[in-house]
Structure formats: C-alpha cells, structure tokens
XYZ file of C-alpha atoms in Angstrom:
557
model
C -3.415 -2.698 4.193
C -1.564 -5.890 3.869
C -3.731 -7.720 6.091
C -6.913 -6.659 4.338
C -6.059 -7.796 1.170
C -4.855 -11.220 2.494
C -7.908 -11.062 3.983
C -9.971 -10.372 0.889
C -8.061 -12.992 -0.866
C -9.640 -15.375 1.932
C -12.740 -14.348 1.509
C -12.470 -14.528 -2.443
C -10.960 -17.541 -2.373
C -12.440 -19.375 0.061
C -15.871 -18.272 1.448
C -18.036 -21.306 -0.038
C -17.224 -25.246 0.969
C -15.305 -27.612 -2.126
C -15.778 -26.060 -5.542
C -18.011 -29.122 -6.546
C -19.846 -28.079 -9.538
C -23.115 -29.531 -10.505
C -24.722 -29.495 -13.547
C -26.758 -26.175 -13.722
C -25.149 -24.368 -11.020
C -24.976 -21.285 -13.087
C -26.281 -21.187 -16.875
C -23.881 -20.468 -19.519
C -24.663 -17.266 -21.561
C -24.988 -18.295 -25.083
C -24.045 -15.000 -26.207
C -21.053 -14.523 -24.322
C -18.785 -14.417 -27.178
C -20.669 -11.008 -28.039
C -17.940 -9.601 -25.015
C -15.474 -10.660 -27.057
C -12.343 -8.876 -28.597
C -14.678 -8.308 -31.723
C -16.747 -5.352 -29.712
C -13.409 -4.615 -27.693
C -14.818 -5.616 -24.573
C -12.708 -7.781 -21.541
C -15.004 -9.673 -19.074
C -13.548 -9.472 -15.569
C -15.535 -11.087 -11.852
C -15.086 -12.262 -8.563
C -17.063 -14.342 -6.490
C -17.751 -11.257 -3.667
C -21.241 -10.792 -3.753
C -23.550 -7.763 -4.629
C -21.223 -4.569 -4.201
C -22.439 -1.193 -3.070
C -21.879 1.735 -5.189
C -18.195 2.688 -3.186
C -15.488 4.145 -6.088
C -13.463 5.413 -3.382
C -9.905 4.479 -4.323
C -8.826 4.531 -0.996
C -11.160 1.968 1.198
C -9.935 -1.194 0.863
C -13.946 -2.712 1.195
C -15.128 -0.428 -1.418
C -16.414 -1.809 -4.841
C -13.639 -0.474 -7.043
C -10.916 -2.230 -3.977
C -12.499 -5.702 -4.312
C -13.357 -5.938 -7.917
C -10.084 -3.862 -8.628
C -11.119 -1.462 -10.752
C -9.834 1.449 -9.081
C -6.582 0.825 -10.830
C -8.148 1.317 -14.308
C -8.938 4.912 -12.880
C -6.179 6.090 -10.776
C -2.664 5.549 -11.365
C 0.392 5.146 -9.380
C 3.256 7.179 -9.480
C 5.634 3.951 -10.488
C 4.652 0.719 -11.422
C 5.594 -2.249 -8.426
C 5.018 -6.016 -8.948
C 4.841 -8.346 -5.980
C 6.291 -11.743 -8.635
C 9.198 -9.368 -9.231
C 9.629 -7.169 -6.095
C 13.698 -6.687 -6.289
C 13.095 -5.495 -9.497
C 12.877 -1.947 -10.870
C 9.317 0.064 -10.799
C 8.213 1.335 -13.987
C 7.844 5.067 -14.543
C 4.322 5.659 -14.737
C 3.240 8.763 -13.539
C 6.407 9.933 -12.270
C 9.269 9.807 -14.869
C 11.984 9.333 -11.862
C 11.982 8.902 -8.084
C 15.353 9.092 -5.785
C 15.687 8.205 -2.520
C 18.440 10.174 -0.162
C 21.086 7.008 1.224
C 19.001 7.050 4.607
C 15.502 6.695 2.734
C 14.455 9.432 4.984
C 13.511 11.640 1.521
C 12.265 11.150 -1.859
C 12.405 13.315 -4.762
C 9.638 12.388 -7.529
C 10.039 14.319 -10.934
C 6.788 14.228 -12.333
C 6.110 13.327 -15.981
C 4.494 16.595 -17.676
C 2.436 14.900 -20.015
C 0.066 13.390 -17.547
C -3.449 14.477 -17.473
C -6.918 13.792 -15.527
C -9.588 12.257 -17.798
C -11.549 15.716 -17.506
C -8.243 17.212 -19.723
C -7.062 19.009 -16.400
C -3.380 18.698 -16.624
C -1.853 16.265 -13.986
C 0.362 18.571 -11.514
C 2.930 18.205 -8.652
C -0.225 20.434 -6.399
C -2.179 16.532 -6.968
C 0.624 14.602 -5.457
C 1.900 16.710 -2.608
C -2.455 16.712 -2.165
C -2.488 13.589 -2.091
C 0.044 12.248 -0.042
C -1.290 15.350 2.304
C -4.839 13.393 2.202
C -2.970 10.122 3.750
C -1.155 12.190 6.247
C -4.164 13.944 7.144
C -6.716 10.787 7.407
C -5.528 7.488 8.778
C -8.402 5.240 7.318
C -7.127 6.431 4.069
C -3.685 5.624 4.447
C -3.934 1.773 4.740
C -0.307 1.312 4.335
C 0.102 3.180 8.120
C 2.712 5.244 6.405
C 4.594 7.551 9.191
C 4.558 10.764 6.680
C 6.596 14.053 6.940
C 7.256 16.930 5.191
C 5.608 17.005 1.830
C 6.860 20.026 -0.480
C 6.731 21.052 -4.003
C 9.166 22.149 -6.198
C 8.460 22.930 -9.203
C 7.810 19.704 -11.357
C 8.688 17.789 -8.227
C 7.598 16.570 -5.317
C 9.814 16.054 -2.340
C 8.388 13.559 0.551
C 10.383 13.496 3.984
C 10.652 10.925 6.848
C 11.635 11.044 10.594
C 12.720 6.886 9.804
C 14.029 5.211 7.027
C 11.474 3.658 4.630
C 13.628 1.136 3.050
C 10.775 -1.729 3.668
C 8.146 1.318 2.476
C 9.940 2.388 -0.743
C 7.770 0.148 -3.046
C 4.404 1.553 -1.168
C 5.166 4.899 -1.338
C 6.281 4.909 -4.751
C 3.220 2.581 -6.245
C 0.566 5.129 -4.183
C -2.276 5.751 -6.922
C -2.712 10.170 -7.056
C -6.153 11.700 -6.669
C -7.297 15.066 -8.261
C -6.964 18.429 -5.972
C -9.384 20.070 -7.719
C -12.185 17.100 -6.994
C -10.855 16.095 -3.348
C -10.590 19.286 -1.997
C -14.241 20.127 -1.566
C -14.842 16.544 -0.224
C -16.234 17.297 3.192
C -15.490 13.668 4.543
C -12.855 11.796 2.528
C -13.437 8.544 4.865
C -16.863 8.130 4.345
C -17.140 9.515 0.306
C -18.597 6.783 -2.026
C -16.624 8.819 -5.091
C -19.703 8.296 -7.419
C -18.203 9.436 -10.606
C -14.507 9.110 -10.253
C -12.305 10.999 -12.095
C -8.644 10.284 -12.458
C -5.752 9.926 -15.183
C -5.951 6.223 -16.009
C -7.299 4.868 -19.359
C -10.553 4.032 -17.911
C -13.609 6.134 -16.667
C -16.917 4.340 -14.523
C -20.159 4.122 -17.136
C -22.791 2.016 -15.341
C -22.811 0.397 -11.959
C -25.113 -2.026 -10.786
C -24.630 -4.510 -7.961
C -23.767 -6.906 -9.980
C -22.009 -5.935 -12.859
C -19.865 -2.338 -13.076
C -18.865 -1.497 -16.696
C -16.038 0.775 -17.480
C -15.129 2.487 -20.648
C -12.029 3.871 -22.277
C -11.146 7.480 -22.071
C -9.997 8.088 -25.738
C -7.640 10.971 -24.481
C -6.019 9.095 -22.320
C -2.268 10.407 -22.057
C -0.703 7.400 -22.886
C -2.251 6.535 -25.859
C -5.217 5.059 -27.490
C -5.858 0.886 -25.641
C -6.921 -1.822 -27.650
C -9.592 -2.760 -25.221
C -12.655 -0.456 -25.127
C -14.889 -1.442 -22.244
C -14.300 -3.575 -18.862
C -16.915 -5.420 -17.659
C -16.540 -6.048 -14.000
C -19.366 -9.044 -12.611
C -19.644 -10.042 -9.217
C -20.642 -13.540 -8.064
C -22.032 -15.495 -5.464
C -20.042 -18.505 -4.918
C -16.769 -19.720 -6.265
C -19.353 -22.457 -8.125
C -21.117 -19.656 -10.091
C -17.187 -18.204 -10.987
C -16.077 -21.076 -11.750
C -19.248 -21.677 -14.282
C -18.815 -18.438 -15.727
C -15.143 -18.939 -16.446
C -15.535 -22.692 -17.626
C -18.611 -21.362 -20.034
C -16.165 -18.182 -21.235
C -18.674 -15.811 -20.158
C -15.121 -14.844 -17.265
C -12.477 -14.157 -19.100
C -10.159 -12.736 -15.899
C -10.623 -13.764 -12.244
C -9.350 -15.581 -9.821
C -10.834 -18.677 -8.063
C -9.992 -21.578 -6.152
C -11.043 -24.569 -7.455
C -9.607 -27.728 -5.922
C -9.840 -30.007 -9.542
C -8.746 -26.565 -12.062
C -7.964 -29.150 -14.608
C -11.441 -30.736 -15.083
C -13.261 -27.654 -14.329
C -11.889 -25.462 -16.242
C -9.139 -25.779 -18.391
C -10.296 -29.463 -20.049
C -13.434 -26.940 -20.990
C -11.258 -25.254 -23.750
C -7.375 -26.602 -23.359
C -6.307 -24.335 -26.385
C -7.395 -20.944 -24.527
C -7.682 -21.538 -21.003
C -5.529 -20.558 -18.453
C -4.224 -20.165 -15.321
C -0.854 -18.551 -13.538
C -0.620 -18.543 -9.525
C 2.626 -16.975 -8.968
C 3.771 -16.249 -5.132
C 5.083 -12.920 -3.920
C 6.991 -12.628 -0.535
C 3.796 -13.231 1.624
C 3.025 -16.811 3.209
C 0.132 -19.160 4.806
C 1.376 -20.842 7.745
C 0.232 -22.859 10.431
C 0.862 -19.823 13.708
C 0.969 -21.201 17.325
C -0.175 -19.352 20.451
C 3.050 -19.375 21.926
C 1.677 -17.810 25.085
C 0.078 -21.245 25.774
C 2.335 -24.059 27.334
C 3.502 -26.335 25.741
C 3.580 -23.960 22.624
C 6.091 -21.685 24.578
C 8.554 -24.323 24.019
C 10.534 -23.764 20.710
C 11.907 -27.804 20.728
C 8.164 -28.967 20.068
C 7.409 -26.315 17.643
C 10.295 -26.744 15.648
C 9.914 -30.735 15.753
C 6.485 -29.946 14.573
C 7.601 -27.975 11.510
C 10.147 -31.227 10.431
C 7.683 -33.342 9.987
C 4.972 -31.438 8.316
C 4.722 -32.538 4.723
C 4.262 -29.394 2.576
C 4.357 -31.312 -0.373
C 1.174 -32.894 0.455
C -0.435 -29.953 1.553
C 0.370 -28.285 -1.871
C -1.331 -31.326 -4.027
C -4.103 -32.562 -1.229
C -4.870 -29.012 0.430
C -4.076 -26.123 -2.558
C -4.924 -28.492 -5.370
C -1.183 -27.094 -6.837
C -2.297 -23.600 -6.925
C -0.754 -22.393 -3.694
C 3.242 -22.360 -5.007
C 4.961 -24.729 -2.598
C 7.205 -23.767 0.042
C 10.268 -25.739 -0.200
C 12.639 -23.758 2.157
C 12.600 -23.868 6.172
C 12.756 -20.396 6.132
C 9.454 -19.997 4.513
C 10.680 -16.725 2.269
C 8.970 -18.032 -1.238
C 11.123 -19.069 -4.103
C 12.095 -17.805 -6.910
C 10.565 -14.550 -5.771
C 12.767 -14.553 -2.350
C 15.599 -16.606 -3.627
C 18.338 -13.308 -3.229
C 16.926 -13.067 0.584
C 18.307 -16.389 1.617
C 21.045 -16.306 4.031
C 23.841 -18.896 3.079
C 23.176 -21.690 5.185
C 19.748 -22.006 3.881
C 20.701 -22.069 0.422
C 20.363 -25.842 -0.240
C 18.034 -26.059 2.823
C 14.546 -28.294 2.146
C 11.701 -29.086 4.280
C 11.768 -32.716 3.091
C 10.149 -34.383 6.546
C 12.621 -35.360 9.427
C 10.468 -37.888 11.755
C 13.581 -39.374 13.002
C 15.211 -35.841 13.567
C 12.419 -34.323 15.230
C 12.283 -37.278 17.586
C 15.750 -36.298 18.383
C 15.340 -32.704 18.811
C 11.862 -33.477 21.446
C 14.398 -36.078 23.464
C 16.810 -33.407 24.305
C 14.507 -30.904 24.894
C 12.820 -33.031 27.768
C 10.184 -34.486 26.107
C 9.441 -38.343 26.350
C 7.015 -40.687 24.015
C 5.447 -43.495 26.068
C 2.625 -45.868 24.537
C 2.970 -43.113 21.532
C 1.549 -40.593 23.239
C 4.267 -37.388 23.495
C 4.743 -35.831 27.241
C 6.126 -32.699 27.795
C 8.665 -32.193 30.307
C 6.288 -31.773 33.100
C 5.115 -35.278 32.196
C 1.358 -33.912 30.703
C 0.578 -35.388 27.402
C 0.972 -33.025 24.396
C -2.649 -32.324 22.721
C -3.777 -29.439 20.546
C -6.471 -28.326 19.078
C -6.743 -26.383 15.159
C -8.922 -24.191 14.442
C -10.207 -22.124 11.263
C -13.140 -21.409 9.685
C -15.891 -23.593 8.322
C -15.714 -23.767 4.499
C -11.957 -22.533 4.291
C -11.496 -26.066 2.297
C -7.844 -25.906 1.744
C -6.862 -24.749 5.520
C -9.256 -27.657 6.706
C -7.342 -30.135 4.608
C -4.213 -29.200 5.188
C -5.136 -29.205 8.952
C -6.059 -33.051 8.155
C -2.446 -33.537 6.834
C -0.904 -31.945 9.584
C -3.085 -33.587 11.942
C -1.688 -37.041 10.501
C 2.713 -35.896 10.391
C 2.487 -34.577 13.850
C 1.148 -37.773 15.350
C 4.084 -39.774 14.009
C 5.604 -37.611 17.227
C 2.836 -38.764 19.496
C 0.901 -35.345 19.696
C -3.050 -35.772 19.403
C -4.826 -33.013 17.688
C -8.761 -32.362 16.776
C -9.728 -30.057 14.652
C -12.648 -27.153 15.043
C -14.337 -25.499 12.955
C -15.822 -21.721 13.522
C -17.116 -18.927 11.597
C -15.281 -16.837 10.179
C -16.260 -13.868 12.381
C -15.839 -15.868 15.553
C -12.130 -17.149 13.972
C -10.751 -13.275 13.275
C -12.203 -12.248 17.377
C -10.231 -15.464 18.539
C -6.894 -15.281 16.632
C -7.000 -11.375 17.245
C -7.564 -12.079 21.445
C -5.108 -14.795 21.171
C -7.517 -17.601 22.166
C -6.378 -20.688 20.197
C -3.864 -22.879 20.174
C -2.830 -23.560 16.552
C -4.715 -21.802 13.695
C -3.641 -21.505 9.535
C -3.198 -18.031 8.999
C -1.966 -15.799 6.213
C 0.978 -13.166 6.952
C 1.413 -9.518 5.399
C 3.811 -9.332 1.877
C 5.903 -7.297 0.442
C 9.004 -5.927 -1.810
C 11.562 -8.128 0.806
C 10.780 -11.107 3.239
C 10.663 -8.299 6.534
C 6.714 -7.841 5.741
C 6.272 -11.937 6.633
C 8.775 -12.210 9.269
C 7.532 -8.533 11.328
C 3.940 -9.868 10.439
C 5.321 -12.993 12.562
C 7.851 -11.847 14.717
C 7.306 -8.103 15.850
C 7.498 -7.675 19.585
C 6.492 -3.794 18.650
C 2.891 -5.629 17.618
C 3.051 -7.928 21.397
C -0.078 -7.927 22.505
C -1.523 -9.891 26.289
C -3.750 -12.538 25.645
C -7.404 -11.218 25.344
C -6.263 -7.680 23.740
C -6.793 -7.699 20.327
C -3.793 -7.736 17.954
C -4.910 -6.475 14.786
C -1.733 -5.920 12.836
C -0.074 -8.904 13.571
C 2.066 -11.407 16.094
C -1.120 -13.016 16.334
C 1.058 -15.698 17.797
C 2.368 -13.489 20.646
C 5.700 -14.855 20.237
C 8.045 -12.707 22.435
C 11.356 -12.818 21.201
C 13.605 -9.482 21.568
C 16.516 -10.780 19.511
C 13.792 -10.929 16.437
C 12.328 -7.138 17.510
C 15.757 -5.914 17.161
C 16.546 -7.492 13.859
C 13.101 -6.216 12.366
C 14.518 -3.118 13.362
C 18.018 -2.919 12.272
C 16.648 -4.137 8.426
C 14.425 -1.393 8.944
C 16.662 1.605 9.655
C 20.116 0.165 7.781
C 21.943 1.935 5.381
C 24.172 -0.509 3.947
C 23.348 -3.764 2.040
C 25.327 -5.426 4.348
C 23.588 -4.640 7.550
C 20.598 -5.689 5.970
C 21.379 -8.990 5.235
C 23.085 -9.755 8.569
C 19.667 -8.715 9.841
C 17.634 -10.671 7.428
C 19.899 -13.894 8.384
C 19.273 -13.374 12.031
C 15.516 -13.332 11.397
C 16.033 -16.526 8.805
C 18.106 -18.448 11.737
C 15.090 -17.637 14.694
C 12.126 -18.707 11.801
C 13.596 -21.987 11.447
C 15.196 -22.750 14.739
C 12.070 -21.384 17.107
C 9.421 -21.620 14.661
C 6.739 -19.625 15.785
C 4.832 -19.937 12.272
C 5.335 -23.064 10.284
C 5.168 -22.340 6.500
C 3.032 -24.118 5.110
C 2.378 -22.057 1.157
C 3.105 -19.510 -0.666
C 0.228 -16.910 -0.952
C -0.179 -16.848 -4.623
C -1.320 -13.787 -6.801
C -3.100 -15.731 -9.215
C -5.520 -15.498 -12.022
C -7.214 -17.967 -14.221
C -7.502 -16.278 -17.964
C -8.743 -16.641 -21.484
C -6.656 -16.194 -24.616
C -10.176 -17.184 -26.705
C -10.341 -12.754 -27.433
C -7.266 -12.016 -26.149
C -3.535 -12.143 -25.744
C -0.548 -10.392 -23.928
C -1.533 -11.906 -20.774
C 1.872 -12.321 -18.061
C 2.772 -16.105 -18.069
C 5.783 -17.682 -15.983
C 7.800 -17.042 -19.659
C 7.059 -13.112 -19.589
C 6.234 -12.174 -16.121
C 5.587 -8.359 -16.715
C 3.216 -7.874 -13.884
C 1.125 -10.119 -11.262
C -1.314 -11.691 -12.927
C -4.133 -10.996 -10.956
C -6.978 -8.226 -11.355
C -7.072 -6.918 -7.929
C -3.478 -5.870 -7.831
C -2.029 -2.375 -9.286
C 0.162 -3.692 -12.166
C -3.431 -5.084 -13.331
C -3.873 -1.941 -15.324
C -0.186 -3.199 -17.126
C -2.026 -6.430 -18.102
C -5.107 -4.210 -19.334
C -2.780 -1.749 -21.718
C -0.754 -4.826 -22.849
C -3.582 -7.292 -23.805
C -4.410 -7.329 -27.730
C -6.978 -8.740 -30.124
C -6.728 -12.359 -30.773
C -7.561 -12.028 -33.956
C-alpha cells in the first residue's frame, strides 16, 4: 500500500513538465465564491484526470482512493497521523485498543454509539467482517497484513498474530470498517465499483461525474451535526489547471507542486492562502543498483552522499516544499527526531568534498586529470535516470550531477517514461535513479523499503515491494528483523541504531527529501485548518486524518 500511494503522490505531483502558468490556462469561475462557507460547501481537486465511477474503499486506483473521499465515508477504528506518528491514535470508532506485550493480539472495545448512515447500528459482526474480508482477499488488503485469528466477544473484537506487529500497530488500528450486511452479498469484492457506498462517516456520495464527485452530509451522523454540508471533489488535468483553480479560489484544498508557490498562488490572496508540507517518516532518495560495479562498493557510495548538497536540492529541485533532510541518516526531522541513535544526534549533511576525497583514497580509488578510477583502474561514470516531466527529480539530478563531479565521476542524465522507468527500476536495470521509499509510524518502513534482503531480488526479476537497489547486506536483514519481533524498547533501538550506522556508512540510498504530506488551503470560507502551530492531523486530503480536518473546519464568518 505504501508504495502506491508514494506512487500516486508522483503521479499527482508530478505528471506534467514545470508548473509554468500562462495566462488563460484555465478560466477562473466568477462564481466560485457561491461554494463558499455561505452555502456550506468545501471545494476539494487533484490534478488526476477523469475518474471512473470506483467507490470501493479498498482499491487504492479507485476514485474515492485518489481523490480521497473514501475517508468521508468509512471510518477507521482509531485515528493515526503520519506528522505525529509516536503519538497517540484517537478513538474513533473504537473507544480503546490493547495490544498483548508481544503485539501478537489486539483487543478493540468498540464504541456502542456508532452507526452506518442507513441507521443500522455499527457492530463488532462489521469489524471481525471486515478484517475477515482482508484476510480472505489479498488485493484488498494493501497493507499485506499476515492476519490470524479474528474473534468476537461481545462488544469486542480480538485480532491474533503468528508475529509481532509492532511496525503494523498504526495500520491495523487506522483500518477504515465496511458494513456486513452490504459486503456480504458482494459476489467479487476485488472487482466491485461500490456504486452507492454506505458507511458510518459524516458523508454519503450524491452525484458523480468524471470530473467532479459531490458528497453530502448525513445529518444523523453519530458524532454530531458538521459545519460543512457538501464536498465537492474536482479532478484536473494538469498541475497548471490546479494550480489556476486554486490561485482563482475556485480550489480551496489540494495539493500541487508548483516550483514558484509564492507568485502563483499565495501573492494571489496573501491574507487567505495557504500552504503546509509537513514530512512523515517516508523519504526521496537518490537509490543505486548496487548489483552493478562500481556501485557494489560502499567507499564511492558513501563519498557520493558527502558531497551531495541537499540544501540546494530543497530550494533549486522542491522549490522548499519537499522538508529538507538535514541528517545522514535520512529519518526526517522533527517527525523522526526520538529515532535517532546518539551519535547522529548533532550529525548534518553539510557537504564534505575534502572528506569524501579521503574516504575514495583509502578505499582504492585514484583521481588523475579529474577523472575518478576505481580500483581496477576504469574510470567511474554513471548514468541517472527518471522520468520525463518529473521536474524536481530532473533538477535535483542536475545538482547532483554537478557535487559528484567535484570527485571526478561523470554522469548524464536520461530521461524515460514513466512506464518504461517503474519496468527498469523494478528489473533492476539502472544505475542510479531518484526514488521514493515506503513510510510509516517509525523509520523501519524507509530503511526495510531500502534495506530488506527478505525483498532481494536477481537482476531482471521484478522487485515490486522494494530493495529496488538490490543491496545485499545480512547484518541490515537481521536488524529489520529484530525491530520487528522485539519486545522491549531497548532492543528496538539497538536495532534501529544498527540500521542508522549501515544507512550512513554503506549508503545504499542517499537521502535526498523528505516526502511531504502537504496541502495548499484557503481560509477565504474557512478555518480550523492543521498549521505547523496546531498540527492535529496531516494536512493533506488523500490521507485518513483528512476527515479530522473536515469535522474541525468552521465558517469564516
């Protein structure tokens, strides 16, 4: 699951060439204010494209997935946040969850008041259902959640697990529940388009079109009555047309790259437009093929990552959206700042040309005429690749294109489409590429994205979960999996540390930025929003917590 949504977050982000508006791109709607707070209704898009009538909660390409709707219908048992991921769920559905010391079981008390929007009460039969659905159908369960024993008693609902779930706790607790008494006559589960979902949120589907999908409110929701009345969900598509909409205030909530925000989009209306790109615990990074020589050597990969200036990347390449990495052991900061092992503390990745000289010397490696040779004597050349378009990995291939031939490597860049990319880094046929990594509530999801020897691949077999890199490293495996199965705080960390010490010394990825969960937003008709001064929830409209924004936002006026 992790993978697809970095990978819709790509293809969101960056599936046209430079945000470069022109005049006319996309005509303001001079009665957009009519969506306003006044009529109660919150304007919401994406630049995805026309969307095919798919509600199915559980299909990560369906329409209420990528616009994010599906969270305005279905609700999770407890409320996660990737900003905040050490922190507390909220109740939501469930009014307590307790894990057994091992994390092998959990025991969910369900809260009695919960109901489906048909009045059907909400029952302990829906959850032990549903998590029997993911169990059942592996395309449903994008999480690939190893499920056991699922048993009800009573008002609770008791999960079991052959492993510990300690890096699964947040996934298994945030899981959205479906209703029995709909799902059970669904003949195909994997292939159901879910029409006219029904679930418990505050939100029920009224129109769909393939542009726009409109949502109203369910005025017996169990939670109370919400101040907005109707979402309107509008799909466009380019980032160009987004960006229009959102400079024009016809988008109220999305998220967009645009390289120059500032002139765009916030000098359109200073007073009510905004924009928060928090990170979680996921990265982009620039991954080597370390099946291909001289990649397998960790001296020139790690020389590599000194010099690379992520502080240029983040101004030149992410246009200050992408949250800077600023630590060598790429976990994000503030959101992984209780992850870091001591020694990397007060570490920076302030460039070392004169260090990473040092480190390629003793390593073998000799720099004649400026060009480096590798210890065989065969000049050191690379070539990048990623996608056409992709403007931020292309310039921030540029900058690193520049730092790493202050060590005497050449490097050429090549562009592909994106189709032809995914086959490649999947096969294992390139030799550098910028690549996103999973995330999640600690740093393991990045690091076993990276570092997993249980995800090895040869070259030419597809890898489709991860280690695109092939890096081979059983010291890493086995720290992957003693944070995995730990029982003490303790182990964990000493685990954690070991996989800190291999990212920075043997560098198989080098950070590069922090994947953001970002949203631009307009306080024009309404307010509540998350901000870096009350970060309730992840700002962005595509995530779970989104339906936290929805019940918190009020009236401007």
């Amino acid at each position: 699951m992790s993978a697809r949504r970095h990978h819709t977050l790509r293809a969101v982000a960056l599936a046209t060439a430079v945000v470069a508006l022109a005049a006319g791109c996309s005509s303001a709607n001079s009665n957009h204010n009519k969506g306003g707070s006044a009529s109660g209704v919150l304007t919401l898009g994406k630049p995805d494209g026309p969307q095919t009538n798919n509600s199915n909660p559980f299909l990560a390409t369906s329409a209420g997935a990528t616009l994010g709707y599906r969270y305005m219908i279905y609700e999770p048992l407890a409320m996660t946040r990737q900003i905040r991921p050490a922190e507390k769920a909220d109740p939501w559905l469930a009014t307590n969850w307790a894990w057994d010391l091992n994390f092998t079981k959990v025991t969910f008390t369900l809260n009695d008041k919960a109901k489906w929007a048909d009045g059907k009460p909400l029952t302990a039969e829906d959850v032990a259902f549903t998590f029997n659905l993911l169990k059942k159908h592996p395309a449903l369960n994008g999480n690939g959640i190893a499920f056991g024993g699922v048993e009800v008693q009573g008002k609770k609902v008791v999960l079991t697990f052959e492993d510990s779930q300690y890096v699964n706790q947040n996934k298994i607790i945030n899981q959205f529940i479906v209703p029995k008494h709909i799902w059970e006559g669904v003949k195909d589960p994997e292939t159901w388009p879910n029409r006219t979902p029904v679930g418990s949120g505050p939100y029920k589907l009224k129109t769909f079109t393939p542009q726009t999908t409109t949502l109203t409110a369910t005025p017996t929701y169990w939670k109370g009555e919400t101040k907005v009345k109707e979402l309107r969900y509008s799909t466009y598509n380019d980032n160009s047309a987004a960006t229009t909409a959102l400079a024009s205030g016809k988008l109220e909530w999305s998220f967009v790259f645009m390289p120059n925000y500032k002139q765009l989009y916030v000098a359109k209306d200073p007073k009510n437009h905004k924009l928060w790109f928090p990170s979680g615990l996921g990265i982009h990074g620039l991954w080597f093929n370390t099946a291909r020589k001289p990649f397998d050597n960790p001296a020139l990969r790690k020389a590599m990552a000194m010099v690379v200036d992520r502080n240029a990347i983040y101004v030149q390449a992410e246009a200050t959206l992408y949250p800077e990495i600023t630590n060598p052991t790429g976990i994000p900061l503030p959101a992984g700042e209780s992850f870091l092992a001591p020694e990397y503390k007060s570490a920076t990745t302030k460039p070392d040309v004169e260090g990473a000289k040092k480190i390629l010397e003793k390593a073998g490696f000799t720099l004649s005429g400026g060009v480096l040779k590798d210890p065989g004597g065969k000049p050191v050349k690379l070539t990048f690749t990623d996608p056409a378009g992709w403007n931020d990995y292309i310039t921030g291939l540029a900058i690193i294109k520049d730092n790493i031939k202050q060590l005497g490597i050449e490097a050429k860049v090549k562009t592909q489409t994106a189709e032809a990319w995914g086959a490649d880094v999947a096969n294992g046929n390139f030799d550098a590429t910028l690549h996103w990594t999973n995330s999640g509530a600690t740093p393991y999801d990045m690091y076993q994205n990276i570092m997993d020897g249980a995800l090895l691949q040869p070259i030419g077999k597809a890898s489709q979960l991860g280690n695109f890199g092939r890096f081979k490293n059983t010291e890493a495996t086995e720290a992957l999996k003693d944070f995995a199965g730990a029982t003490t705080d303790e182990a964990r960390a000493t685990a954690m540390n070991t996989l800190q010490k291999i990212m920075v010394e043997q560098a198989p990825v080098i950070p590069t930025a922090a994947a953001p969960i970002g949203a631009e937003y307009s306080t024009k008709n309404w307010v509540g929003w998350p901000t870096e001064a009350n970060p309730y929830a992840d700002p962005q409209h595509t995530q779970p917590s989104s339906l936290e924004v929805v019940l918190n936002l009020k009236p401007s006026k």
